[in-house]
PDB file of C-alpha atoms and ligand atoms in Angstrom:
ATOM      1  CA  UNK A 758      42.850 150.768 112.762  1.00 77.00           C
ATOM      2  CA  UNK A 759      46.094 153.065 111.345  1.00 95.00           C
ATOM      3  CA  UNK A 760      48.932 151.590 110.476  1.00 96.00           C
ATOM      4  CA  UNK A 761      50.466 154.122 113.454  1.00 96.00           C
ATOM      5  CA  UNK A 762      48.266 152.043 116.025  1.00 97.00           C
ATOM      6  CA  UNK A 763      49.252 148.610 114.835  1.00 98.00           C
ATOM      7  CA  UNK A 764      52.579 149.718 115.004  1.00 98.00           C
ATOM      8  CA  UNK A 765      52.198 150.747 118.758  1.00 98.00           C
ATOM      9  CA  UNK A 766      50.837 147.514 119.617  1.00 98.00           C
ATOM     10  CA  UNK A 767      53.356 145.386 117.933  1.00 98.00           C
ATOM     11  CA  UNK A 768      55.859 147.571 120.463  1.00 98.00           C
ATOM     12  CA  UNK A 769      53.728 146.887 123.314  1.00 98.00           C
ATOM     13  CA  UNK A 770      53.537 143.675 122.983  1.00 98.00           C
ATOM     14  CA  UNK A 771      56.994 143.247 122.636  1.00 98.00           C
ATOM     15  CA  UNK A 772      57.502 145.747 125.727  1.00 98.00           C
ATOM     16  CA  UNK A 773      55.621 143.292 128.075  1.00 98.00           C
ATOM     17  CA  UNK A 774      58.832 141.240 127.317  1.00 98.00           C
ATOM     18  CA  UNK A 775      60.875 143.526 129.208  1.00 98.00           C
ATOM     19  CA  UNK A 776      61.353 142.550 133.023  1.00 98.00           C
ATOM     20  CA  UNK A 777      62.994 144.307 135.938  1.00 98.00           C
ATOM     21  CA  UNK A 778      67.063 143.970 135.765  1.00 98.00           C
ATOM     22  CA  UNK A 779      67.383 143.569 131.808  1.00 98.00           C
ATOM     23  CA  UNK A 780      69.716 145.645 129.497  1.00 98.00           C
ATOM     24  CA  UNK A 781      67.725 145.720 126.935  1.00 98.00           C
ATOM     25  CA  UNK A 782      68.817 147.260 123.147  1.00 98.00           C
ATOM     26  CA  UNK A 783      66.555 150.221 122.069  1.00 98.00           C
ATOM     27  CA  UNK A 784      65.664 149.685 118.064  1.00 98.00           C
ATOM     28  CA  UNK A 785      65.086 152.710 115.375  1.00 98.00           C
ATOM     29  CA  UNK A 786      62.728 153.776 113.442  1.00 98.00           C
ATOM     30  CA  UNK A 787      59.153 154.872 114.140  1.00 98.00           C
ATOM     31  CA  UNK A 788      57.973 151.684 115.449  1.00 98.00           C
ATOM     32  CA  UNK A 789      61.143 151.204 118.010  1.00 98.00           C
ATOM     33  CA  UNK A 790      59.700 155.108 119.064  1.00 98.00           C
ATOM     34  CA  UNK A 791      56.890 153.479 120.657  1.00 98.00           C
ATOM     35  CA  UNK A 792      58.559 150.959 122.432  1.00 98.00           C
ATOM     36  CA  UNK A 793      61.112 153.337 123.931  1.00 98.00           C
ATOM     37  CA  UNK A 794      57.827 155.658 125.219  1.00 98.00           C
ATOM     38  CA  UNK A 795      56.573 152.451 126.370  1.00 98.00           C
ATOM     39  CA  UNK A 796      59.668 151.808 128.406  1.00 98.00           C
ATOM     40  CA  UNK A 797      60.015 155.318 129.732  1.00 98.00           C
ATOM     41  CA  UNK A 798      56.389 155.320 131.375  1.00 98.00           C
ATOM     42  CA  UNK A 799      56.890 151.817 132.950  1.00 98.00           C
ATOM     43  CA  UNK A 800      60.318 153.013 134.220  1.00 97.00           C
ATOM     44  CA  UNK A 801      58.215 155.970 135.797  1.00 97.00           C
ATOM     45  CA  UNK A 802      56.225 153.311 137.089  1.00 97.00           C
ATOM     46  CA  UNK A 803      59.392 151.654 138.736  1.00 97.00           C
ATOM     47  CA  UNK A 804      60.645 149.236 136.191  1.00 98.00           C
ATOM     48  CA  UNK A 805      64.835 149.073 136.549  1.00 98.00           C
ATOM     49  CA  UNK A 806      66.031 148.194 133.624  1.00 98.00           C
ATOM     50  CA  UNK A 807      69.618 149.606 131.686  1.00 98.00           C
ATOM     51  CA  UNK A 808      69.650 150.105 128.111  1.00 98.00           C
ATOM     52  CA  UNK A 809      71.798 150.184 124.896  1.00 98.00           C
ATOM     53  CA  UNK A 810      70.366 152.065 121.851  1.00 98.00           C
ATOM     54  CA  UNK A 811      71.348 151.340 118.084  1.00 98.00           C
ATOM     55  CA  UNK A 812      70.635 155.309 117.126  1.00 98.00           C
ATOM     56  CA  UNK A 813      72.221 158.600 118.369  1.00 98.00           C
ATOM     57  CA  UNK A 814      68.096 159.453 117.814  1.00 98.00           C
ATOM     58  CA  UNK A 815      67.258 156.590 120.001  1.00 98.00           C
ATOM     59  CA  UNK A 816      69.668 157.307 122.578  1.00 98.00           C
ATOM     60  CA  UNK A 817      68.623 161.426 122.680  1.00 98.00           C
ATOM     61  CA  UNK A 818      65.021 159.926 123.083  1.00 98.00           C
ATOM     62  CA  UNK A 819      65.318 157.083 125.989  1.00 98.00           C
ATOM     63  CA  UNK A 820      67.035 159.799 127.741  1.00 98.00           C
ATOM     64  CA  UNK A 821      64.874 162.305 127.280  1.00 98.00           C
ATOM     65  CA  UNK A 822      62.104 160.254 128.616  1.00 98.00           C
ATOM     66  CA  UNK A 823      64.831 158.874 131.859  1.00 98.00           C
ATOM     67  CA  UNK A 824      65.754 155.948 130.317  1.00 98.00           C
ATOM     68  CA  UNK A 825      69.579 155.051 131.888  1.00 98.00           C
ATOM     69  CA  UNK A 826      71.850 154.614 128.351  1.00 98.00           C
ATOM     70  CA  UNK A 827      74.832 152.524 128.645  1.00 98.00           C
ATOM     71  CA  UNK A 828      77.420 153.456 125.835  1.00 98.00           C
ATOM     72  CA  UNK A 829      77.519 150.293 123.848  1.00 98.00           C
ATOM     73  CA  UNK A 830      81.644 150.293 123.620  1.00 97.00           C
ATOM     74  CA  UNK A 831      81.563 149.079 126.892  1.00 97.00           C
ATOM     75  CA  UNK A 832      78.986 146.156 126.922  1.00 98.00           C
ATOM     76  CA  UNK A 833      79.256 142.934 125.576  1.00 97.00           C
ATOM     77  CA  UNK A 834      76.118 141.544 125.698  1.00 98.00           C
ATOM     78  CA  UNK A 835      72.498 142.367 126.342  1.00 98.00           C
ATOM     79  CA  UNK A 836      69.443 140.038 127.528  1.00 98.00           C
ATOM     80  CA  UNK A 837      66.916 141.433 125.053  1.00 98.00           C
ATOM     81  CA  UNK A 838      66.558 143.733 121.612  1.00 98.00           C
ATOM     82  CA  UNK A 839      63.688 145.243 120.316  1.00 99.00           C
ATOM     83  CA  UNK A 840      63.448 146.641 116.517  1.00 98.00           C
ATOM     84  CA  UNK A 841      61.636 147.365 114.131  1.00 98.00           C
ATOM     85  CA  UNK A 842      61.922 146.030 110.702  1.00 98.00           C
ATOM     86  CA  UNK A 843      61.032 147.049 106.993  1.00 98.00           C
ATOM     87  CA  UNK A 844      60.438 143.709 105.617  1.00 98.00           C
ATOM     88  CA  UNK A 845      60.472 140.465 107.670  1.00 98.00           C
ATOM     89  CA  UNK A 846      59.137 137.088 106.286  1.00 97.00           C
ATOM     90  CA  UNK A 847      57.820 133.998 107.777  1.00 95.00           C
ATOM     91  CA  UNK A 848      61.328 132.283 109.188  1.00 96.00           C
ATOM     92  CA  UNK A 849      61.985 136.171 110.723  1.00 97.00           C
ATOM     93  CA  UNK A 850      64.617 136.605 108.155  1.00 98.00           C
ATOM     94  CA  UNK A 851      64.351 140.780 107.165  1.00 98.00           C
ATOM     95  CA  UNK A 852      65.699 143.858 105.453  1.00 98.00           C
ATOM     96  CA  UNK A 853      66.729 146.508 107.763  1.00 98.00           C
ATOM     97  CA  UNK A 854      68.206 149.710 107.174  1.00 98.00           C
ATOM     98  CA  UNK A 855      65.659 152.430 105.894  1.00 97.00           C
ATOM     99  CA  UNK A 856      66.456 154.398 109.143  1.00 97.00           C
ATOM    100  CA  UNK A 857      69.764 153.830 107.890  1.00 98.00           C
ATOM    101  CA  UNK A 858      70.907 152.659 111.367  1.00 98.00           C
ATOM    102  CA  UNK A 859      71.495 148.898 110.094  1.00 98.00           C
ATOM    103  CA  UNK A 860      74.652 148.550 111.160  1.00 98.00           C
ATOM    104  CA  UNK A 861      74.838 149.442 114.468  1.00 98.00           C
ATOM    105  CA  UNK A 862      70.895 147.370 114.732  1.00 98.00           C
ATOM    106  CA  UNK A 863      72.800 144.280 113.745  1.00 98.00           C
ATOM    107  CA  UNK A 864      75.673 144.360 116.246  1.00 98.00           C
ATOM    108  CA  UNK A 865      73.500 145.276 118.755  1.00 98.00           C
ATOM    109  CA  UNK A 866      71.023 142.378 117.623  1.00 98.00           C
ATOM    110  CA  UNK A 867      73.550 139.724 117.429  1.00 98.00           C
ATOM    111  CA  UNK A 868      74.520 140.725 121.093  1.00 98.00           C
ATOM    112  CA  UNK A 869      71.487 139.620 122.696  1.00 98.00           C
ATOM    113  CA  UNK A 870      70.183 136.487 123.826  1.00 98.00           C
ATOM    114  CA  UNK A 871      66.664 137.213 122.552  1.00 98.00           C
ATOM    115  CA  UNK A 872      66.242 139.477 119.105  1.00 98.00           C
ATOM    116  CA  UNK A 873      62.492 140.876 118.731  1.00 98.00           C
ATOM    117  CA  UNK A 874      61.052 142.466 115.776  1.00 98.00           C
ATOM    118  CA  UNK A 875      58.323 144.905 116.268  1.00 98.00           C
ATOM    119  CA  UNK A 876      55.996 146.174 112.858  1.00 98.00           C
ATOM    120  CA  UNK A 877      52.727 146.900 111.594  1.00 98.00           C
ATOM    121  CA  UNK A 878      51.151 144.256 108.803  1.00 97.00           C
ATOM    122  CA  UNK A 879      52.521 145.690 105.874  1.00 97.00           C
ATOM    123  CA  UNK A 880      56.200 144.443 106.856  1.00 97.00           C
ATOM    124  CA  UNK A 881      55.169 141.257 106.073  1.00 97.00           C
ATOM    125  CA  UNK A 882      56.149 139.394 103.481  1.00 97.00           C
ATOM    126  CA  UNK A 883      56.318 136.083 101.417  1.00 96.00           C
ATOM    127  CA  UNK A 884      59.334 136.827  99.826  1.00 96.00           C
ATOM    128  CA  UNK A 885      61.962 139.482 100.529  1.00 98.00           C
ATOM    129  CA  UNK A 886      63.335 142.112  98.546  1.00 96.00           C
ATOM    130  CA  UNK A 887      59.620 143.043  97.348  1.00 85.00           C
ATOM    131  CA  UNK A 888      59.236 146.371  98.599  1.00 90.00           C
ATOM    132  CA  UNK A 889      62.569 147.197  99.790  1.00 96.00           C
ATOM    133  CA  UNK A 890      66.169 147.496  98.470  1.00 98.00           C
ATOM    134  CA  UNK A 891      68.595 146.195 101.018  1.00 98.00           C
ATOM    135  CA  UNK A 892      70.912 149.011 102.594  1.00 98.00           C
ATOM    136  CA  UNK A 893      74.639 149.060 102.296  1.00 98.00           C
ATOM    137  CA  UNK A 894      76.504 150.985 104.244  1.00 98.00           C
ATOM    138  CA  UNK A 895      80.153 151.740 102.701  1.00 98.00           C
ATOM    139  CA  UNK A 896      82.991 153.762 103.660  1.00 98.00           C
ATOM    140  CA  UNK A 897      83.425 156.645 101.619  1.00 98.00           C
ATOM    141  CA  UNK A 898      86.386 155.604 100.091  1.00 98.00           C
ATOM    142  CA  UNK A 899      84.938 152.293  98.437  1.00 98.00           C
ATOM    143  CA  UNK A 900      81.727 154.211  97.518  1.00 98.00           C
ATOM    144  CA  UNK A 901      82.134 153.511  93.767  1.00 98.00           C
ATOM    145  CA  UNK A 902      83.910 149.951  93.962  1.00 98.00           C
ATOM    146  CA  UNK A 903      81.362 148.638  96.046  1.00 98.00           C
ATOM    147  CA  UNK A 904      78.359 149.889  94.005  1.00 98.00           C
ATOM    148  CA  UNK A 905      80.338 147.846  90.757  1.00 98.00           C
ATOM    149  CA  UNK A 906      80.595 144.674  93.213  1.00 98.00           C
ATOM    150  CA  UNK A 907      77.157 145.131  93.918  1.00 98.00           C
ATOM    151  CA  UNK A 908      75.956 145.392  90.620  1.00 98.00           C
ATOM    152  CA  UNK A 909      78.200 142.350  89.573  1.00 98.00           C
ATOM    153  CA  UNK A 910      75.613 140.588  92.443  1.00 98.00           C
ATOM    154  CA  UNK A 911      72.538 141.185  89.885  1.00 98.00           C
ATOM    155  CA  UNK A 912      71.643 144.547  91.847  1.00 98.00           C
ATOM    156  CA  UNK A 913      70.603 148.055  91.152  1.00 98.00           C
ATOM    157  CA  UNK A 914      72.659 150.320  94.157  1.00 98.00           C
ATOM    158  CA  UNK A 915      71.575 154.032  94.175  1.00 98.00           C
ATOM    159  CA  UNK A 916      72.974 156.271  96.702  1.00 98.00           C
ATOM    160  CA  UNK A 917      70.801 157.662  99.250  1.00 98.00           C
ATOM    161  CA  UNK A 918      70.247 161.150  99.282  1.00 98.00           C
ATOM    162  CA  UNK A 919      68.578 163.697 102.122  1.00 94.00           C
ATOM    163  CA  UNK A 920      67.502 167.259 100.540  1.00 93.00           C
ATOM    164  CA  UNK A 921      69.526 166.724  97.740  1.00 94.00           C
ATOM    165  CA  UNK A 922      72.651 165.455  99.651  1.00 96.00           C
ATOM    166  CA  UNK A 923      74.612 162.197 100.526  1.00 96.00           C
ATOM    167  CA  UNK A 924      72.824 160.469 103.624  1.00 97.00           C
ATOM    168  CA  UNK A 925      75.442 159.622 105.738  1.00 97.00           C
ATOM    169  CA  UNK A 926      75.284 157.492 108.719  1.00 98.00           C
ATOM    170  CA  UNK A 927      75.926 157.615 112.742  1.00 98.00           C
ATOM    171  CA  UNK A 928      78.999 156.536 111.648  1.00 97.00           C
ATOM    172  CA  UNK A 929      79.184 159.472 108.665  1.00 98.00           C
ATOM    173  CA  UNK A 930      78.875 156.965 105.733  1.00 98.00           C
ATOM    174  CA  UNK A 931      76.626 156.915 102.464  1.00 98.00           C
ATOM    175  CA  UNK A 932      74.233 154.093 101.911  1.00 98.00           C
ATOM    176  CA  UNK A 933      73.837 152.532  98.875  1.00 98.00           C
ATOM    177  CA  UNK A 934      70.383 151.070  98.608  1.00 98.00           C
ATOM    178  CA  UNK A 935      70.448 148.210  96.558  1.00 98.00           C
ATOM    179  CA  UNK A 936      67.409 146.458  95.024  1.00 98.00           C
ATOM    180  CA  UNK A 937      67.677 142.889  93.897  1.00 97.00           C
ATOM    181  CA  UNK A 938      63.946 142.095  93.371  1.00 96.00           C
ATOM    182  CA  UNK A 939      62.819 138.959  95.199  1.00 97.00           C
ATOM    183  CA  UNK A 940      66.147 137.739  96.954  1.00 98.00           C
ATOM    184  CA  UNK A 941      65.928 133.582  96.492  1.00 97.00           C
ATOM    185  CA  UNK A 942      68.702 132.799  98.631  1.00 97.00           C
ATOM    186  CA  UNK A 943      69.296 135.322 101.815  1.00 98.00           C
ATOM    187  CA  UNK A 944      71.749 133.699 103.552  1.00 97.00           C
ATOM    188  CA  UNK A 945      73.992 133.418 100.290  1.00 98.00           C
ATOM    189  CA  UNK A 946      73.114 136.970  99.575  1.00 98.00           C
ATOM    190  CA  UNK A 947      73.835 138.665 103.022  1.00 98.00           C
ATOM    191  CA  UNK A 948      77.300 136.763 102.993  1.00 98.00           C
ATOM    192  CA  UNK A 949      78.654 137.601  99.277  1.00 98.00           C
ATOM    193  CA  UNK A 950      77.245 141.400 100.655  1.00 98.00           C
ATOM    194  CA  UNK A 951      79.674 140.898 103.661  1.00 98.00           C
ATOM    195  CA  UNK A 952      82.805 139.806 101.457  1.00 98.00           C
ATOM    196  CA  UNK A 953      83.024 143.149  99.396  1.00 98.00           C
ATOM    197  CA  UNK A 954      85.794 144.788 100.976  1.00 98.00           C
ATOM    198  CA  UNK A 955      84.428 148.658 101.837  1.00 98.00           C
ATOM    199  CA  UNK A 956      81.039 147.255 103.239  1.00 98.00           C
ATOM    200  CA  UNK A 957      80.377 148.626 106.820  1.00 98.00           C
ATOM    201  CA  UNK A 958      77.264 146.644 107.042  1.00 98.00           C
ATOM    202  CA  UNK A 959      73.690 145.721 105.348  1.00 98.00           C
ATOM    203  CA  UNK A 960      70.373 145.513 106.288  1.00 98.00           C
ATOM    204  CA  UNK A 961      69.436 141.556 105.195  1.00 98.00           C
ATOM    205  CA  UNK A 962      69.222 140.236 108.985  1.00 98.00           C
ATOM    206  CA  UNK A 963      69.412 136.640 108.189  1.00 97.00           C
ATOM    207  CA  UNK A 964      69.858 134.650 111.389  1.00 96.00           C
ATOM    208  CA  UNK A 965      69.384 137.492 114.009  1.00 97.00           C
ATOM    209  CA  UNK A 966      65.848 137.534 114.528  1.00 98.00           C
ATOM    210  CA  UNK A 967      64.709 135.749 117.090  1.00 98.00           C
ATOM    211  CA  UNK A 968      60.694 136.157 116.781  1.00 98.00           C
ATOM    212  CA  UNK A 969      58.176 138.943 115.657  1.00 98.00           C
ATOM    213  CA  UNK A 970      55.231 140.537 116.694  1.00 98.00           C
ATOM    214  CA  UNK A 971      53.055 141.675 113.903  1.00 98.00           C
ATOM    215  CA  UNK A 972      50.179 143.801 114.402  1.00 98.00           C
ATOM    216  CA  UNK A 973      47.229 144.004 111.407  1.00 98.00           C
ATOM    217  CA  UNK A 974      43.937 146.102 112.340  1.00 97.00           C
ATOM    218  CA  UNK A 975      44.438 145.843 115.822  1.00 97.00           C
ATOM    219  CA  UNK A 976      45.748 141.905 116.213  1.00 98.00           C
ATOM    220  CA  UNK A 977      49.501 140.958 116.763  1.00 98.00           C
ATOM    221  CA  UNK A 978      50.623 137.834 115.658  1.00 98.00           C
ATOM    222  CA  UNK A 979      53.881 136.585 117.511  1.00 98.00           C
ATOM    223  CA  UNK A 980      56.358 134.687 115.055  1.00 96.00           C
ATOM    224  CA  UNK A 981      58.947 132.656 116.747  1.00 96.00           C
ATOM    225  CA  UNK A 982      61.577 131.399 114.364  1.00 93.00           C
ATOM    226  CA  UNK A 983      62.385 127.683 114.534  1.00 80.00           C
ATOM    227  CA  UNK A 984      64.955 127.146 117.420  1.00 79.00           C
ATOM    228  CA  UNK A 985      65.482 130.397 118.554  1.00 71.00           C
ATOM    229  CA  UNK A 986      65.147 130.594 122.805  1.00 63.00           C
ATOM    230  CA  UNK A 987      61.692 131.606 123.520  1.00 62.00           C
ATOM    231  CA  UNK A 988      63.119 134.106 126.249  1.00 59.00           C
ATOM    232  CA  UNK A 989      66.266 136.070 127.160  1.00 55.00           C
ATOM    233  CA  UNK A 990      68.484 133.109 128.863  1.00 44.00           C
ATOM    234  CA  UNK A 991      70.389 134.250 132.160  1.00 42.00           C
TER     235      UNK A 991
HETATM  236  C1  LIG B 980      66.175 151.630 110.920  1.00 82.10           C
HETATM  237  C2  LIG B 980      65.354 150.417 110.752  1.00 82.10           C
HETATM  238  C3  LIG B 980      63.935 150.510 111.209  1.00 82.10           C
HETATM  239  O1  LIG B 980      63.764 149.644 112.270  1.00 82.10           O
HETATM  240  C4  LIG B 980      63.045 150.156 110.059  1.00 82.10           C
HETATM  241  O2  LIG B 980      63.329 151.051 108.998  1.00 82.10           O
HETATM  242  C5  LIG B 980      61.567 150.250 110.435  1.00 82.10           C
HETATM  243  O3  LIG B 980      61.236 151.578 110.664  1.00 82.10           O
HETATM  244  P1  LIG B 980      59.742 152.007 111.012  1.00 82.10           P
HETATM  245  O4  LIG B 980      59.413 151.375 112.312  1.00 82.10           O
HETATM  246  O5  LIG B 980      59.824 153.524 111.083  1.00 82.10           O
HETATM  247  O6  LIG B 980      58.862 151.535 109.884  1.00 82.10           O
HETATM  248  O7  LIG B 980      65.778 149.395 110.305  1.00 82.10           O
HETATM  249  O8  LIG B 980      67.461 151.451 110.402  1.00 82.10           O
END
């Protein structure tokens, strides 16, 4: 089984979540990819559901496959998101951001009632901050301040480059990706991250996560995190 085809059935699984008169938030990323397909062919099939994406890419792609995208400026809250994630462990705290569309994934995350991750086996993990450095996104302005906050923190921040460039975001700012090895405390992590004046947002999701459906060789795991409402309330 590919890691392509565990992905796609982590996002169907998710997709069978999805009901008729939801406005639901469209993740990034190549997982989120095959949800949105997924929701595209059951809308051909008659589903009516509205949707909010957390990508420019995500938005050009629900439309292109007839998807109806609401701008999120105007919406307040949505019944269900779907996203992908690079690292999630087992209370469905993760790291989110390699896409680089963390910040706009979090808002639209902590907007709805129900917040699904969708990934493949290899996003698992017992402790975060293994594989992944944590995104930052800063404004331009703060670029070098925030990188000597963030290093104060105990982490390593290294720009993010494309071809040789700055990566900039949706909203046209550089990401610092910032390893701090295995991250011991997330919560106190992703709020000392959201006190350094400059930071637009990070990818540690630490209470947004509702539950996660992991896919390894073909079998997907659902991980509801202690608490959280087991579906979209109305
Ligand atoms: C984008 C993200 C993605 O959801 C995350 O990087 C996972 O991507 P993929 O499904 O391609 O592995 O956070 O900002």
């Amino acid at each position: 089984m590919s890691q392509d085809e565990d992905k796609r059935l982590a996002a169907l699984a998710a997709a069978a979540e999805v009901e008729d008169g939801m406005l639901v938030g469209l993740g990034t990323g190549s997982t989120a990819a095959f949800l949105i397909d997924e929701l595209a062919r059951r809308a051909g099939e008659g589903l009516r559901i509205e949707a909010v994406a957390t990508s420019l890419a995500s938005e050009r792609q629900a439309i292109a496959g007839g998807l109806t995208v609401r701008p999120f400026d105007e919406v307040a809250a949505i019944d269900l998101c779907i996203d992908g994630a690079d690292e999630i462990d087992g209370a469905c705290i993760a790291i989110k951001g390699a896409g680089a569309a963390m910040t706009r994934e979090k808002i639209v995350a902590a907007a709805a009632r129900r917040m699904v991750v969708i990934a493949d086996g290899s996003k698992q993990v017992a402790s975060l901050g293994e594989n992944f450095p944590v995104p930052v996104e800063v404004l331009p302005f703060a670029r070098a301040f925030v990188a000597h906050r963030l290093t104060a923190l105990g982490g390593t921040p290294v720009l993010r480059l494309r071809d040789g460039a700055e990566w900039r975001t949706d909203q046209n700012n550089p990401i610092l990706d910032t390893r701090f090895g295995a991250i011991a405390d997330p919560l106190a992590l992703a709020r000392a991250l959201s006190c350094i004046p400059g930071v637009v947002g990070h990818g540690l999701f630490v209470d947004e996560v509702d539950a996660a459906y992991v896919a390894r060789d073909g079998i997907v795991s659902r991980i509801e995190r202690p608490g959280a409402p087991a579906a979209p309330k109305a």
